[in-house]
PDB file of C-alpha atoms in Angstrom:
ATOM      1  CA  HIS E  83     117.899 174.073 106.812  1.00 37.00           C
ATOM      2  CA  ASP E  84     121.051 174.589 104.728  1.00 39.00           C
ATOM      3  CA  ASP E  85     123.550 172.509 106.680  1.00 41.00           C
ATOM      4  CA  PRO E  86     125.805 170.957 103.986  1.00 43.00           C
ATOM      5  CA  SER E  87     126.619 168.057 106.271  1.00 42.00           C
ATOM      6  CA  GLU E  88     122.977 167.018 106.454  1.00 45.00           C
ATOM      7  CA  GLY E  89     121.363 164.666 103.974  1.00 44.00           C
ATOM      8  CA  VAL E  90     120.921 160.956 103.544  1.00 43.00           C
ATOM      9  CA  GLY E  91     123.408 158.768 105.356  1.00 46.00           C
ATOM     10  CA  LEU E  92     124.129 155.296 106.581  1.00 45.00           C
ATOM     11  CA  VAL E  93     123.969 154.310 110.213  1.00 44.00           C
ATOM     12  CA  MET E  94     125.470 151.091 111.535  1.00 46.00           C
ATOM     13  CA  THR E  95     123.399 149.284 114.119  1.00 44.00           C
ATOM     14  CA  ARG E  96     124.782 146.559 116.348  1.00 45.00           C
ATOM     15  CA  GLU E  97     122.485 144.212 118.199  1.00 42.00           C
ATOM     16  CA  SER E  98     122.974 140.662 119.468  1.00 39.00           C
ATOM     17  CA  GLY E  99     126.360 140.438 117.764  1.00 41.00           C
ATOM     18  CA  LEU E 100     124.965 141.377 114.330  1.00 40.00           C
ATOM     19  CA  THR E 101     125.813 144.554 112.446  1.00 39.00           C
ATOM     20  CA  TRP E 102     123.745 146.070 109.681  1.00 41.00           C
ATOM     21  CA  THR E 103     123.578 149.380 107.930  1.00 41.00           C
ATOM     22  CA  ARG E 104     120.448 151.381 107.215  1.00 43.00           C
ATOM     23  CA  ARG E 105     119.809 154.545 105.256  1.00 43.00           C
ATOM     24  CA  VAL E 106     118.633 157.498 107.330  1.00 46.00           C
ATOM     25  CA  HIS E 107     117.204 160.803 106.072  1.00 44.00           C
ATOM     26  CA  GLY E 108     118.146 163.953 107.959  1.00 45.00           C
ATOM     27  CA  PHE E 109     121.510 162.373 108.788  1.00 49.00           C
ATOM     28  CA  ASN E 110     124.030 164.855 110.164  1.00 50.00           C
ATOM     29  CA  VAL E 111     127.503 163.425 109.735  1.00 51.00           C
ATOM     30  CA  ASN E 112     129.146 165.997 112.002  1.00 52.00           C
ATOM     31  CA  ARG E 113     126.847 165.065 114.878  1.00 52.00           C
ATOM     32  CA  VAL E 114     127.455 161.345 114.305  1.00 53.00           C
ATOM     33  CA  LEU E 115     131.206 161.897 114.014  1.00 53.00           C
ATOM     34  CA  ARG E 116     131.335 163.810 117.308  1.00 52.00           C
ATOM     35  CA  ALA E 117     129.272 161.121 119.019  1.00 51.00           C
ATOM     36  CA  THR E 118     131.471 158.351 117.623  1.00 50.00           C
ATOM     37  CA  LEU E 119     134.668 160.100 118.710  1.00 50.00           C
ATOM     38  CA  SER E 120     133.269 160.740 122.183  1.00 49.00           C
ATOM     39  CA  HIS E 121     131.975 157.161 122.540  1.00 47.00           C
ATOM     40  CA  SER E 122     135.211 155.572 121.344  1.00 46.00           C
ATOM     41  CA  ARG E 123     137.336 157.618 123.747  1.00 44.00           C
ATOM     42  CA  LEU E 124     135.113 156.803 126.694  1.00 36.00           C
ATOM     43  CA  SER E 125     134.580 153.135 125.977  1.00 44.00           C
ATOM     44  CA  GLY E 126     138.072 152.181 124.819  1.00 47.00           C
ATOM     45  CA  MET E 127     136.715 151.043 121.465  1.00 49.00           C
ATOM     46  CA  SER E 128     138.590 148.094 119.997  1.00 51.00           C
ATOM     47  CA  ASP E 129     140.634 148.517 116.819  1.00 53.00           C
ATOM     48  CA  MET E 130     138.066 146.492 114.862  1.00 55.00           C
ATOM     49  CA  SER E 131     135.111 148.566 116.088  1.00 75.00           C
ATOM     50  CA  ALA E 132     136.989 151.770 115.301  1.00 74.00           C
ATOM     51  CA  LEU E 133     137.858 150.410 111.848  1.00 75.00           C
ATOM     52  CA  GLU E 134     134.183 149.578 111.243  1.00 80.00           C
ATOM     53  CA  SER E 135     133.166 153.100 112.313  1.00 77.00           C
ATOM     54  CA  VAL E 136     135.633 154.685 109.904  1.00 79.00           C
ATOM     55  CA  GLN E 137     134.424 152.339 107.146  1.00 81.00           C
ATOM     56  CA  ALA E 138     130.786 153.366 107.775  1.00 79.00           C
ATOM     57  CA  VAL E 139     131.611 157.074 107.487  1.00 79.00           C
ATOM     58  CA  LEU E 140     133.641 156.407 104.328  1.00 81.00           C
ATOM     59  CA  GLU E 141     130.792 154.433 102.754  1.00 78.00           C
ATOM     60  CA  SER E 142     128.467 157.348 103.525  1.00 76.00           C
ATOM     61  CA  GLY E 143     130.601 159.459 101.195  1.00 80.00           C
ATOM     62  CA  TYR E 144     132.017 161.792 103.840  1.00 79.00           C
ATOM     63  CA  PHE E 145     135.662 161.271 102.960  1.00 83.00           C
ATOM     64  CA  ASN E 146     137.196 164.140 104.954  1.00 82.00           C
ATOM     65  CA  ASN E 147     135.191 163.143 108.021  1.00 84.00           C
ATOM     66  CA  ALA E 148     136.326 159.547 107.577  1.00 83.00           C
ATOM     67  CA  LEU E 149     139.927 160.760 107.458  1.00 86.00           C
ATOM     68  CA  GLU E 150     139.423 162.819 110.637  1.00 85.00           C
ATOM     69  CA  LEU E 151     137.895 159.834 112.424  1.00 85.00           C
ATOM     70  CA  LEU E 152     140.638 157.506 111.188  1.00 83.00           C
ATOM     71  CA  LYS E 153     143.372 159.819 112.433  1.00 85.00           C
ATOM     72  CA  SER E 154     141.738 160.113 115.850  1.00 83.00           C
ATOM     73  CA  GLN E 155     141.367 156.331 116.217  1.00 79.00           C
ATOM     74  CA  LYS E 156     144.535 155.070 114.528  1.00 82.00           C
ATOM     75  CA  PRO E 157     146.448 152.691 116.790  1.00 81.00           C
ATOM     76  CA  ALA E 158     150.128 153.222 117.546  1.00 85.00           C
ATOM     77  CA  ARG E 159     150.952 150.187 115.404  1.00 90.00           C
ATOM     78  CA  PRO E 160     148.380 150.139 112.619  1.00 89.00           C
ATOM     79  CA  THR E 161     147.588 146.807 111.008  1.00 90.00           C
ATOM     80  CA  PRO E 162     147.658 146.339 107.235  1.00 93.00           C
ATOM     81  CA  SER E 163     143.840 146.664 107.329  1.00 90.00           C
ATOM     82  CA  TRP E 164     144.143 150.127 108.887  1.00 89.00           C
ATOM     83  CA  LEU E 165     146.800 151.149 106.374  1.00 94.00           C
ATOM     84  CA  ALA E 166     144.758 149.925 103.405  1.00 94.00           C
ATOM     85  CA  LEU E 167     141.671 151.799 104.614  1.00 91.00           C
ATOM     86  CA  GLU E 168     143.764 154.918 105.177  1.00 92.00           C
ATOM     87  CA  ALA E 169     145.185 154.600 101.643  1.00 95.00           C
ATOM     88  CA  GLU E 170     141.652 154.454 100.229  1.00 93.00           C
ATOM     89  CA  ILE E 171     140.557 157.512 102.213  1.00 93.00           C
ATOM     90  CA  LEU E 172     143.671 159.422 101.188  1.00 94.00           C
ATOM     91  CA  GLU E 173     143.010 158.608  97.521  1.00 94.00           C
ATOM     92  CA  ARG E 174     139.418 159.777  97.825  1.00 91.00           C
ATOM     93  CA  THR E 175     140.488 163.039  99.463  1.00 92.00           C
ATOM     94  CA  GLY E 176     143.048 163.790  96.752  1.00 93.00           C
ATOM     95  CA  ARG E 177     146.186 162.934  98.714  1.00 94.00           C
ATOM     96  CA  VAL E 178     147.415 160.672  95.938  1.00 95.00           C
ATOM     97  CA  ARG E 179     151.130 160.540  96.764  1.00 97.00           C
ATOM     98  CA  ASP E 180     150.427 159.494 100.362  1.00 96.00           C
ATOM     99  CA  ALA E 181     147.811 156.982  99.193  1.00 96.00           C
ATOM    100  CA  VAL E 182     150.301 155.319  96.833  1.00 97.00           C
ATOM    101  CA  ALA E 183     152.944 155.119  99.551  1.00 97.00           C
ATOM    102  CA  LEU E 184     150.543 153.464 102.010  1.00 96.00           C
ATOM    103  CA  ALA E 185     149.050 151.079  99.444  1.00 97.00           C
ATOM    104  CA  GLU E 186     152.525 149.971  98.358  1.00 97.00           C
ATOM    105  CA  ARG E 187     153.486 149.541 102.024  1.00 96.00           C
ATOM    106  CA  VAL E 188     150.472 147.250 102.548  1.00 96.00           C
ATOM    107  CA  LEU E 189     151.545 145.136  99.570  1.00 97.00           C
ATOM    108  CA  ARG E 190     155.127 144.913 100.887  1.00 96.00           C
ATOM    109  CA  ILE E 191     153.924 143.899 104.369  1.00 94.00           C
ATOM    110  CA  GLY E 192     151.438 141.401 103.015  1.00 90.00           C
ATOM    111  CA  GLY E 193     148.725 140.154 105.278  1.00 83.00           C
ATOM    112  CA  GLU E 194     145.179 139.110 104.697  1.00 92.00           C
ATOM    113  CA  PRO E 195     143.935 139.083 101.092  1.00 95.00           C
ATOM    114  CA  ARG E 196     141.117 141.557 101.893  1.00 94.00           C
ATOM    115  CA  CYS E 197     143.454 144.415 102.819  1.00 94.00           C
ATOM    116  CA  MET E 198     145.783 143.636  99.935  1.00 96.00           C
ATOM    117  CA  ALA E 199     142.813 143.716  97.527  1.00 97.00           C
ATOM    118  CA  ARG E 200     141.796 147.135  98.924  1.00 95.00           C
ATOM    119  CA  ALA E 201     145.355 148.425  98.433  1.00 97.00           C
ATOM    120  CA  LEU E 202     145.438 147.121  94.857  1.00 97.00           C
ATOM    121  CA  ILE E 203     142.131 148.836  94.049  1.00 97.00           C
ATOM    122  CA  VAL E 204     143.579 152.112  95.352  1.00 97.00           C
ATOM    123  CA  LEU E 205     146.671 151.661  93.185  1.00 97.00           C
ATOM    124  CA  GLY E 206     144.535 150.672  90.189  1.00 96.00           C
ATOM    125  CA  VAL E 207     142.421 153.820  90.467  1.00 95.00           C
ATOM    126  CA  ILE E 208     145.485 156.038  90.750  1.00 96.00           C
ATOM    127  CA  ARG E 209     147.370 154.310  87.935  1.00 95.00           C
ATOM    128  CA  ARG E 210     144.294 154.702  85.722  1.00 93.00           C
ATOM    129  CA  GLU E 211     144.157 158.430  86.477  1.00 92.00           C
ATOM    130  CA  GLU E 212     147.868 158.645  85.611  1.00 93.00           C
ATOM    131  CA  GLY E 213     147.117 157.101  82.205  1.00 90.00           C
ATOM    132  CA  LEU E 214     148.765 153.764  82.993  1.00 92.00           C
ATOM    133  CA  ALA E 215     145.914 151.590  81.701  1.00 90.00           C
ATOM    134  CA  THR E 216     147.787 148.269  81.587  1.00 91.00           C
ATOM    135  CA  LEU E 217     149.218 148.641  85.084  1.00 94.00           C
ATOM    136  CA  SER E 218     145.806 149.732  86.355  1.00 94.00           C
ATOM    137  CA  ALA E 219     144.089 146.686  84.820  1.00 94.00           C
ATOM    138  CA  ASP E 220     146.712 144.389  86.369  1.00 95.00           C
ATOM    139  CA  CYS E 221     146.008 145.898  89.805  1.00 96.00           C
ATOM    140  CA  PHE E 222     142.254 145.382  89.371  1.00 96.00           C
ATOM    141  CA  ARG E 223     142.740 141.767  88.199  1.00 96.00           C
ATOM    142  CA  ARG E 224     144.970 140.945  91.169  1.00 97.00           C
ATOM    143  CA  ALA E 225     142.525 142.667  93.539  1.00 97.00           C
ATOM    144  CA  GLU E 226     139.641 140.622  92.117  1.00 97.00           C
ATOM    145  CA  GLU E 227     141.580 137.373  92.584  1.00 96.00           C
ATOM    146  CA  LEU E 228     142.461 138.189  96.193  1.00 96.00           C
ATOM    147  CA  ALA E 229     138.936 139.356  97.027  1.00 96.00           C
ATOM    148  CA  SER E 230     137.542 136.186  95.499  1.00 95.00           C
ATOM    149  CA  GLN E 231     139.924 134.032  97.581  1.00 95.00           C
ATOM    150  CA  CYS E 232     138.726 135.529 100.853  1.00 94.00           C
ATOM    151  CA  GLY E 233     135.053 135.913  99.938  1.00 94.00           C
ATOM    152  CA  ALA E 234     135.090 139.721 100.002  1.00 92.00           C
ATOM    153  CA  LYS E 235     132.181 140.193  97.602  1.00 94.00           C
ATOM    154  CA  GLU E 236     132.040 143.986  97.864  1.00 91.00           C
ATOM    155  CA  LEU E 237     135.748 144.364  97.076  1.00 93.00           C
ATOM    156  CA  ARG E 238     135.506 141.807  94.279  1.00 95.00           C
ATOM    157  CA  GLY E 239     132.612 143.744  92.775  1.00 94.00           C
ATOM    158  CA  ARG E 240     134.542 147.021  93.004  1.00 92.00           C
ATOM    159  CA  ALA E 241     137.593 145.493  91.323  1.00 94.00           C
ATOM    160  CA  LEU E 242     135.532 143.902  88.545  1.00 94.00           C
ATOM    161  CA  SER E 243     133.488 147.034  87.902  1.00 93.00           C
ATOM    162  CA  ARG E 244     136.655 149.145  87.679  1.00 92.00           C
ATOM    163  CA  LEU E 245     138.219 146.595  85.342  1.00 92.00           C
ATOM    164  CA  LEU E 246     135.152 146.490  83.093  1.00 90.00           C
ATOM    165  CA  LEU E 247     134.870 150.268  83.062  1.00 87.00           C
ATOM    166  CA  SER E 248     138.532 150.521  82.087  1.00 83.00           C
ATOM    167  CA  ALA E 249     138.066 148.026  79.260  1.00 81.00           C
ATOM    168  CA  PHE E 250     135.020 149.951  78.024  1.00 81.00           C
ATOM    169  CA  GLU E 251     136.838 153.293  78.137  1.00 78.00           C
ATOM    170  CA  ASP E 252     139.793 151.836  76.232  1.00 73.00           C
ATOM    171  CA  GLN E 253     137.577 150.707  73.318  1.00 68.00           C
ATOM    172  CA  PRO E 254     138.050 152.739  70.122  1.00 67.00           C
ATOM    173  CA  ASP E 255     135.011 154.849  69.197  1.00 60.00           C
TER     174      ASP E 255
END
């Protein structure tokens, strides 16, 4: 079976108010995406549930599918959390200019530290790719501080790992 969309994926399961993710072999992201879109349209999925669905597809590594799902679920007035997630997806799909604009918008708006940390990580990655090592490191440091404040361990780990990788890469041979 040579379907490029099939492989190992992550599936979110919700039961008794708890959500967890499990790895599934034979995962077909297109099938899951269609089911998610259909379910969300029929059930009037809340913004938070839709955001979690987009996040799950993104974490599975299917960036274009995550972008498609995000666009189909985006509320008329997106929150800073939506904008920060969209900035990350845009960066991962190579739409750098749009990602920078959204990430900077999130930082101007402000909001919860978690979404600001996500926006700073996006900017840090892009600034690093542009060769702006000092600016990139500053973004990662600020993201780590914000993620630490709100207990966002995954974001804190991403910021720290990017910062450490940058420091390692900047070492003379």
